[in-house]
Coordinates of C-alpha atoms and ligand atoms in Angstrom, one line a residue:
X1 CA 1.5 -70.4 -104.1
X2 CA 3.4 -71.5 -101.0
X3 CA 3.7 -69.3 -98.0
X4 CA 7.3 -68.6 -97.0
X5 CA 7.9 -70.1 -93.6
X6 CA 9.9 -68.0 -91.2
X7 CA 12.6 -69.9 -89.3
X8 CA 10.5 -69.4 -86.1
X9 CA 7.4 -70.9 -87.8
X10 CA 9.2 -74.1 -88.5
X11 CA 9.7 -74.8 -84.8
X12 CA 7.0 -76.9 -83.2
X13 CA 7.7 -76.1 -79.5
X14 CA 9.6 -73.5 -77.6
X15 CA 11.1 -73.3 -74.2
X16 CA 9.3 -70.4 -72.4
X17 CA 12.1 -67.8 -72.8
X18 CA 12.8 -68.7 -76.4
X19 CA 9.3 -67.4 -77.2
X20 CA 10.5 -64.0 -76.1
X21 CA 13.9 -64.4 -77.8
X22 CA 15.5 -62.7 -74.9
X23 CA 18.9 -64.2 -75.9
X24 CA 18.9 -61.7 -78.8
X25 CA 19.3 -58.9 -76.2
X26 CA 22.6 -60.4 -74.9
X27 CA 26.0 -60.3 -76.4
X28 CA 28.3 -63.3 -77.0
X29 CA 30.2 -63.0 -73.7
X30 CA 26.9 -62.8 -71.7
X31 CA 25.5 -65.8 -73.5
X32 CA 28.7 -67.8 -72.9
X33 CA 28.8 -66.9 -69.2
X34 CA 25.2 -68.0 -68.8
X35 CA 25.9 -71.3 -70.6
X36 CA 29.0 -72.0 -68.5
X37 CA 27.1 -71.5 -65.2
X38 CA 24.2 -73.5 -66.5
X39 CA 26.4 -76.4 -67.3
X40 CA 28.0 -76.3 -63.8
X41 CA 24.5 -76.2 -62.2
X42 CA 23.3 -79.1 -64.4
X43 CA 26.4 -81.4 -63.8
X44 CA 27.5 -80.5 -60.3
X45 CA 24.6 -79.0 -58.3
X46 CA 21.3 -80.3 -59.7
X47 CA 22.1 -84.0 -59.1
X48 CA 22.8 -83.2 -55.4
X49 CA 20.4 -80.5 -54.6
X50 CA 17.6 -82.7 -53.3
X51 CA 19.9 -84.4 -50.8
X52 CA 21.4 -81.1 -49.6
X53 CA 17.9 -79.5 -49.3
X54 CA 16.6 -82.6 -47.4
X55 CA 19.6 -82.7 -45.0
X56 CA 19.7 -78.9 -44.7
X57 CA 23.4 -78.6 -45.7
X58 CA 25.5 -76.6 -48.1
X59 CA 28.9 -78.2 -48.4
X60 CA 31.7 -75.8 -47.6
X61 CA 33.8 -77.1 -50.5
X62 CA 31.4 -75.6 -53.0
X63 CA 32.9 -72.2 -52.1
X64 CA 36.2 -73.1 -53.9
X65 CA 34.2 -74.5 -56.9
X66 CA 32.2 -71.3 -57.2
X67 CA 35.5 -69.5 -57.0
X68 CA 37.0 -71.6 -59.8
X69 CA 33.8 -70.9 -61.9
X70 CA 34.6 -67.2 -61.4
X71 CA 31.2 -66.2 -60.0
X72 CA 32.3 -64.8 -56.6
X73 CA 32.4 -61.0 -56.8
X74 CA 32.4 -61.4 -60.5
X75 CA 31.1 -57.9 -61.2
X76 CA 34.0 -56.3 -59.2
X77 CA 37.2 -55.2 -60.8
X78 CA 40.7 -56.3 -59.8
X79 CA 41.7 -58.3 -56.6
X80 CA 41.2 -61.6 -58.4
X81 CA 37.6 -60.7 -59.4
X82 CA 36.3 -61.4 -62.9
X83 CA 35.2 -57.8 -63.7
X84 CA 32.2 -58.7 -65.8
X85 CA 29.3 -56.4 -66.5
X86 CA 26.1 -56.3 -64.4
X87 CA 24.0 -58.2 -66.9
X88 CA 26.5 -61.1 -66.9
X89 CA 26.4 -61.2 -63.1
X90 CA 22.6 -61.2 -63.2
X91 CA 22.6 -64.1 -65.7
X92 CA 24.9 -66.1 -63.5
X93 CA 22.5 -65.5 -60.6
X94 CA 19.7 -66.7 -62.7
X95 CA 21.4 -69.9 -63.7
X96 CA 22.5 -70.6 -60.1
X97 CA 18.9 -70.0 -58.8
X98 CA 17.6 -72.3 -61.5
X99 CA 19.5 -74.9 -59.4
X100 CA 18.4 -73.6 -56.0
X101 CA 18.0 -70.2 -54.3
X102 CA 20.5 -71.5 -51.8
X103 CA 23.3 -71.4 -54.3
X104 CA 22.4 -68.0 -55.5
X105 CA 22.1 -66.8 -51.9
X106 CA 25.6 -68.0 -51.2
X107 CA 27.1 -66.2 -54.2
X108 CA 25.0 -63.1 -53.6
X109 CA 26.1 -62.8 -50.0
X110 CA 29.7 -63.5 -50.7
X111 CA 30.0 -61.2 -53.8
X112 CA 27.5 -58.5 -53.3
X113 CA 27.3 -58.1 -49.5
X114 CA 30.6 -59.3 -48.0
X115 CA 33.0 -58.5 -50.9
X116 CA 31.2 -55.4 -52.1
X117 CA 31.2 -53.9 -48.6
X118 CA 35.0 -54.3 -48.5
X119 CA 35.5 -53.3 -52.1
X120 CA 33.4 -50.1 -51.8
X121 CA 34.1 -49.1 -48.2
X122 CA 37.4 -50.8 -47.2
X123 CA 41.0 -49.6 -47.0
X124 CA 43.5 -50.9 -49.5
X125 CA 45.0 -53.2 -46.8
X126 CA 41.5 -54.6 -46.1
X127 CA 40.9 -55.2 -49.8
X128 CA 44.2 -56.9 -50.3
X129 CA 43.8 -59.0 -47.3
X130 CA 40.3 -60.3 -48.0
X131 CA 39.1 -59.8 -51.6
X132 CA 41.5 -62.3 -53.5
X133 CA 40.7 -65.0 -50.9
X134 CA 37.0 -64.4 -51.1
X135 CA 37.0 -64.3 -54.9
X136 CA 38.8 -67.7 -55.0
X137 CA 36.4 -69.2 -52.4
X138 CA 39.4 -69.8 -50.1
X139 CA 37.6 -67.7 -47.5
X140 CA 33.9 -67.2 -46.9
X141 CA 32.2 -64.0 -45.9
X142 CA 28.9 -63.0 -44.3
X143 CA 27.0 -59.7 -43.7
X144 CA 25.4 -58.9 -40.4
X145 CA 22.8 -56.1 -40.6
X146 CA 19.5 -57.6 -39.4
X147 CA 18.9 -58.0 -35.6
X148 CA 16.3 -60.0 -33.8
X149 CA 14.1 -56.8 -33.2
X150 CA 15.1 -54.8 -36.3
X151 CA 14.8 -56.3 -39.8
X152 CA 12.8 -54.0 -42.0
X153 CA 14.0 -51.1 -40.0
X154 CA 17.7 -51.6 -39.6
X155 CA 18.1 -48.0 -38.4
X156 CA 16.9 -49.2 -35.0
X157 CA 19.9 -51.5 -34.6
X158 CA 21.2 -52.0 -31.0
X159 CA 24.6 -53.6 -31.8
X160 CA 27.2 -51.2 -30.5
X161 CA 30.8 -50.5 -31.2
X162 CA 32.6 -48.5 -28.5
X163 CA 36.1 -47.1 -28.6
X164 CA 38.6 -48.5 -26.0
X165 CA 42.0 -46.8 -26.7
X166 CA 42.7 -47.5 -30.3
X167 CA 40.5 -50.6 -30.3
X168 CA 36.8 -51.1 -30.9
X169 CA 34.7 -53.4 -28.7
X170 CA 31.5 -54.8 -30.2
X171 CA 28.4 -56.1 -28.4
X172 CA 25.1 -57.2 -29.9
X173 CA 23.2 -59.9 -31.8
X174 CA 22.6 -60.3 -35.5
X175 CA 19.9 -62.5 -36.8
X176 CA 19.1 -64.5 -40.0
X177 CA 22.7 -64.2 -41.3
X178 CA 23.4 -66.2 -44.5
X179 CA 26.7 -68.1 -44.4
X180 CA 27.1 -67.2 -40.7
X181 CA 28.4 -70.6 -39.6
X182 CA 30.6 -71.0 -42.7
X183 CA 32.2 -67.5 -42.6
X184 CA 35.8 -66.6 -42.0
X185 CA 35.0 -62.9 -41.9
X186 CA 31.8 -61.1 -41.0
X187 CA 30.9 -57.6 -42.1
X188 CA 29.1 -56.4 -39.0
X189 CA 27.2 -53.1 -38.9
X190 CA 27.1 -51.4 -35.5
X191 CA 26.1 -48.2 -33.8
X192 CA 29.0 -45.9 -32.8
X193 CA 26.8 -43.1 -31.4
X194 CA 23.2 -42.1 -31.3
X195 CA 22.7 -40.2 -34.5
X196 CA 21.6 -41.6 -37.9
X197 CA 25.1 -41.3 -39.3
X198 CA 26.6 -43.1 -36.4
X199 CA 26.6 -46.5 -38.0
X200 CA 29.8 -48.1 -39.1
X201 CA 30.9 -51.4 -40.6
X202 CA 33.5 -53.7 -39.1
X203 CA 35.4 -56.6 -40.5
X204 CA 35.2 -59.3 -37.8
X205 CA 37.4 -62.4 -38.3
X206 CA 35.1 -65.1 -37.0
X207 CA 37.8 -66.7 -34.8
X208 CA 37.9 -63.5 -32.7
X209 CA 37.2 -64.2 -29.0
X210 CA 33.6 -63.3 -28.1
X211 CA 32.2 -64.0 -31.6
X212 CA 29.8 -66.9 -31.9
X213 CA 27.6 -68.1 -34.8
X214 CA 24.6 -70.3 -33.9
X215 CA 23.0 -72.1 -36.9
X216 CA 19.2 -71.7 -37.2
X217 CA 17.6 -75.1 -37.7
X218 CA 14.2 -76.4 -38.7
X219 CA 13.8 -74.1 -41.7
X220 CA 11.1 -74.8 -44.3
X221 CA 12.8 -72.6 -46.8
X222 CA 16.4 -72.1 -48.1
X223 CA 17.4 -75.4 -46.6
X224 CA 20.4 -75.7 -48.9
X225 CA 21.8 -72.6 -47.3
X226 CA 23.3 -71.9 -43.9
X227 CA 21.4 -69.3 -41.8
X228 CA 22.7 -68.1 -38.4
X229 CA 22.5 -65.9 -35.4
X230 CA 25.7 -64.0 -34.7
X231 CA 26.5 -63.1 -31.1
X232 CA 29.1 -60.5 -30.4
X233 CA 30.1 -60.5 -26.7
X234 CA 32.8 -57.9 -26.0
X235 CA 34.5 -58.6 -29.4
X236 CA 37.7 -56.6 -29.3
X237 CA 39.0 -55.4 -32.7
X238 CA 41.9 -53.2 -33.7
X239 CA 41.1 -49.8 -35.1
X240 CA 42.0 -51.1 -38.5
X241 CA 38.9 -53.4 -38.5
X242 CA 36.6 -50.5 -39.2
X243 CA 35.6 -50.0 -42.8
X244 CA 37.0 -46.4 -43.2
X245 CA 34.6 -45.2 -46.0
X246 CA 31.4 -46.5 -44.6
X247 CA 29.4 -43.7 -42.8
X248 CA 25.8 -44.1 -41.8
X249 CA 23.1 -46.5 -42.9
X250 CA 23.4 -45.6 -46.6
X251 CA 26.6 -47.8 -46.7
X252 CA 24.9 -51.2 -45.8
X253 CA 21.8 -50.2 -47.9
X254 CA 24.1 -49.7 -50.9
X255 CA 25.4 -53.2 -50.5
X256 CA 21.8 -54.5 -50.3
X257 CA 21.1 -52.8 -53.5
X258 CA 23.9 -54.8 -55.2
X259 CA 22.5 -58.1 -53.9
X260 CA 18.9 -57.1 -54.8
X261 CA 20.0 -56.7 -58.4
X262 CA 21.1 -60.3 -58.4
X263 CA 17.7 -61.3 -57.1
X264 CA 15.9 -59.5 -59.9
X265 CA 17.5 -62.1 -62.3
X266 CA 18.0 -64.9 -59.8
X267 CA 14.3 -65.3 -58.9
X268 CA 13.5 -65.8 -62.6
X269 CA 15.9 -68.8 -62.7
X270 CA 13.7 -70.5 -60.1
X271 CA 10.6 -69.6 -62.1
X272 CA 12.1 -70.8 -65.4
X273 CA 13.2 -74.1 -63.9
X274 CA 9.7 -74.6 -62.3
X275 CA 8.0 -73.9 -65.6
X276 CA 10.2 -76.1 -67.7
X277 CA 9.8 -78.9 -65.2
X278 CA 6.0 -78.5 -65.3
X279 CA 5.8 -78.4 -69.1
X280 CA 7.9 -81.6 -69.3
X281 CA 5.9 -83.3 -66.7
X282 CA 2.5 -82.3 -68.1
X283 CA 3.6 -83.4 -71.6
X284 CA 4.1 -87.0 -70.4
X285 CA 1.3 -87.2 -67.8
X286 CA -1.9 -88.6 -69.1
X287 CA -5.2 -87.6 -67.4
X288 CA -8.6 -88.7 -68.7
X289 CA -6.8 -90.5 -71.5
X290 CA -4.9 -87.5 -72.9
X291 CA -1.7 -85.7 -72.1
X292 CA -2.2 -83.0 -69.4
X293 CA -0.7 -80.4 -71.8
X294 CA -3.6 -81.0 -74.3
X295 CA -6.2 -79.3 -72.0
X296 CA -7.1 -75.7 -72.3
X297 CA -6.9 -75.1 -68.6
X298 CA -3.3 -76.3 -68.6
X299 CA -2.4 -74.3 -71.6
X300 CA -3.9 -71.2 -70.0
X301 CA -1.7 -71.7 -67.0
X302 CA 1.4 -72.3 -69.1
X303 CA 0.8 -69.3 -71.3
X304 CA 0.1 -66.9 -68.4
X305 CA 3.2 -68.1 -66.6
X306 CA 5.4 -67.7 -69.7
X307 CA 4.1 -64.1 -70.2
X308 CA 5.1 -63.2 -66.7
X309 CA 8.5 -64.9 -66.9
X310 CA 9.3 -63.2 -70.2
X311 CA 8.1 -59.8 -68.9
X312 CA 10.3 -60.3 -65.8
X313 CA 13.3 -61.1 -68.0
X314 CA 12.8 -58.1 -70.1
X315 CA 12.7 -56.0 -67.0
X316 CA 15.8 -57.6 -65.6
X317 CA 17.9 -57.1 -68.7
X318 CA 16.6 -53.5 -68.9
X319 CA 17.6 -52.8 -65.3
X320 CA 21.0 -54.5 -66.0
X321 CA 21.7 -52.2 -68.9
X322 CA 20.8 -49.2 -66.8
X323 CA 23.1 -50.5 -64.1
X324 CA 25.9 -51.0 -66.5
X325 CA 25.4 -47.4 -67.5
X326 CA 25.8 -46.6 -63.8
X327 CA 22.4 -44.9 -63.8
X328 CA 20.2 -47.3 -62.0
X329 CA 18.3 -45.9 -59.0
X330 CA 17.4 -47.8 -55.8
X331 CA 13.7 -47.5 -56.4
X332 CA 14.2 -49.1 -59.9
X333 CA 15.9 -52.1 -58.3
X334 CA 12.9 -52.2 -55.9
X335 CA 10.5 -52.4 -58.8
X336 CA 12.5 -55.3 -60.2
X337 CA 12.9 -57.2 -56.9
X338 CA 9.2 -56.7 -56.1
X339 CA 7.9 -57.8 -59.4
X340 CA 10.2 -60.6 -60.2
X341 CA 10.1 -62.4 -56.9
X342 CA 6.4 -62.0 -56.6
X343 CA 5.8 -63.4 -60.0
X344 CA 8.4 -66.2 -59.6
X345 CA 6.7 -67.3 -56.4
X346 CA 3.3 -67.3 -58.2
X347 CA 4.8 -69.3 -61.1
X348 CA 6.5 -71.9 -58.8
X349 CA 3.2 -72.4 -56.9
X350 CA 1.2 -72.7 -60.1
X351 CA 3.7 -75.2 -61.6
X352 CA 3.3 -77.3 -58.4
X353 CA -0.4 -77.7 -59.1
X354 CA 0.4 -79.2 -62.6
X355 CA 2.5 -81.9 -60.9
X356 CA -0.4 -83.1 -58.7
X357 CA 0.8 -85.4 -55.9
X358 CA 4.2 -85.8 -57.5
X359 CA 4.7 -82.1 -56.9
X360 CA 5.0 -82.4 -53.2
X361 CA 8.2 -84.5 -53.3
X362 CA 11.8 -83.5 -53.8
X363 CA 11.8 -85.4 -57.1
X364 CA 10.5 -82.2 -58.7
X365 CA 11.7 -78.7 -58.3
X366 CA 8.7 -76.3 -58.2
X367 CA 7.7 -76.7 -54.5
X368 CA 11.3 -76.5 -53.4
X369 CA 11.6 -73.3 -55.5
X370 CA 8.4 -71.9 -54.0
X371 CA 9.5 -72.6 -50.5
X372 CA 12.9 -71.0 -51.2
X373 CA 11.2 -68.0 -52.8
X374 CA 9.3 -67.3 -49.5
X375 CA 12.7 -66.4 -48.1
X376 CA 13.7 -64.4 -51.1
X377 CA 10.4 -62.5 -50.8
X378 CA 11.4 -61.5 -47.3
X379 CA 15.2 -60.9 -47.4
X380 CA 16.9 -57.9 -49.0
X381 CA 13.7 -55.9 -48.2
X382 CA 10.3 -57.5 -47.9
X383 CA 7.7 -56.9 -50.7
X384 CA 6.0 -54.4 -48.4
X385 CA 9.3 -52.4 -48.0
X386 CA 9.7 -52.3 -51.8
X387 CA 6.1 -51.2 -52.3
X388 CA 6.7 -48.4 -49.8
X389 CA 9.9 -47.3 -51.6
X390 CA 8.1 -47.2 -54.9
X391 CA 5.2 -45.3 -53.2
X392 CA 7.7 -42.8 -51.9
X393 CA 9.2 -42.4 -55.3
X394 CA 5.8 -41.7 -56.8
X395 CA 4.4 -39.4 -54.1
X396 CA 7.4 -37.9 -52.4
X397 CA 5.9 -39.1 -49.1
X398 CA 7.6 -41.7 -47.0
X399 CA 5.0 -44.0 -45.4
X400 CA 7.4 -46.4 -43.6
X401 CA 6.3 -45.1 -40.2
Ligands
LIG501 C1 16.8 -67.1 -45.1 C2 17.1 -65.7 -44.7 C3 18.4 -65.2 -44.9 C4 18.8 -63.9 -44.6 N1 20.1 -63.5 -44.7 C5 20.4 -62.2 -44.2 C6 21.8 -61.8 -44.2 O1 22.7 -62.5 -44.7 N2 22.1 -60.6 -43.6 C7 21.2 -59.9 -43.0 O2 21.5 -58.8 -42.4 N3 19.9 -60.2 -43.0 C8 19.4 -61.4 -43.5 N4 18.1 -61.8 -43.5 C9 17.2 -61.0 -42.8 C10 16.1 -60.3 -43.7 O3 16.7 -59.3 -44.4 C11 15.0 -59.9 -42.8 O4 14.3 -61.0 -42.3 C12 14.0 -58.9 -43.4 O5 14.6 -57.7 -43.6 C13 12.7 -58.7 -42.7 O6 13.0 -58.4 -41.4 P1 12.2 -59.2 -40.2 O7 12.4 -60.7 -40.4 O8 12.7 -58.7 -38.9 O9 10.7 -58.9 -40.4 P2 9.9 -57.6 -39.9 O10 10.7 -56.4 -40.2 O11 9.5 -57.9 -38.4 O12 8.6 -57.6 -40.8 C14 7.5 -58.5 -40.5 C15 6.4 -58.1 -41.5 O13 6.0 -56.7 -41.2 C16 6.1 -56.0 -42.4 N5 6.4 -54.6 -42.2 C17 7.5 -54.1 -41.5 N6 7.4 -52.8 -41.5 C18 6.3 -52.4 -42.1 C19 5.6 -51.2 -42.4 N7 6.2 -50.0 -42.1 N8 4.4 -51.2 -43.0 C20 3.9 -52.3 -43.4 N9 4.4 -53.5 -43.1 C21 5.6 -53.6 -42.5 C22 7.1 -56.7 -43.2 O14 7.1 -56.3 -44.6 C23 6.8 -58.1 -42.9 O15 5.8 -58.6 -43.8 C24 17.8 -63.1 -44.0 C25 16.5 -63.6 -43.8 C26 16.1 -64.8 -44.2 C27 14.7 -65.4 -44.0

């Protein structure tokens, strides 16, 4: 009697996520969007990423190419945006970050921070002025919340906006701002009074007198991404530059939540690419007269990493479905960001070990991904901040201070 082979049993090897069959949880549109972005990454970005990372550049013209691809503000409706669901946006982030966290960071900041702040809190005039250009990549946006002395605790910000007649005058410094030197418009968060609710958002065209962006150099992480200090020295803006619906710190925090959701998926792209690279390398690398993949120690590493990658993907899709149902809570996004970035970083580092000496060069992606993920671990709320927000959800007690 012959045993009936299942289709899966006929397959001799799997890519890590195939083992979880997570594609089965996606619909045709979602799979197609992921495939389209993956193709763009493979043909346009992957061949150049080593050079961009080494020279610490992100070519400005990529903005228009991302616009053409339809990934800028893709989860927003109207104003030239693609209007996809959250899962599709997450999958696009994942494919971009499989190329490099710098690409996903650009798209996250443009779509989820700059565009979302205008989309959610802007006037109709502000939306019509900026969103179609930002969606097309004809304009670039950045988002200035962090300051030199206030990162994890943005409530302490010192940047001030004061009224002068019908104008606003802004003074202060923002730090670690992605796309700062590329941007045409900056969403800047500033204090308008002394209370917690006295924080407002302002759209600052970057050619306004008194606005300066200084690029931060000598980075060891996110090198294919522009990071800047923004200086606002008596920047005079018309009253119409204020985002009319943004009141208090909850406004910028809601934008961060959008971007964090992209990271929940995105970080797994870096992990998947590291793991696939390591499996390919180990399969052709002979040590002690046998392929590296034939050793139990190697297989244990690969199996453990695959388990974490797949669990992270299940979590990401689950959170995406809850987000599409408009029911996701910030502490659930914290869970996803905390887990998936932490595990992605562990995977990228472990993959580097499998590559031996070759793993320290730009020929292979894992160490580049690991270095990038150090930034991803820190921005949009450090791991410690997400632990504290989960702790608060569990106990009802805030332990931030
Ligand atoms: C590459 C890059 C790009 C970025 N892009 C942007 C951007 O586009 N826009 C923007 O506004 N910001 C951006 N940031 C800033 C980022 O969000 C901050 O770096 C981050 O919030 C941490 O702030 P910090 O660097 O001031 O660190 P700190 O807040 O000084 O934290 C230092 C350490 O102390 C820990 N810590 C802080 N408070 C507590 C506590 N209560 N209990 C225990 N531990 C604590 C932190 O977790 C961390 O480990 C970017 C950062 C990087 C690195």
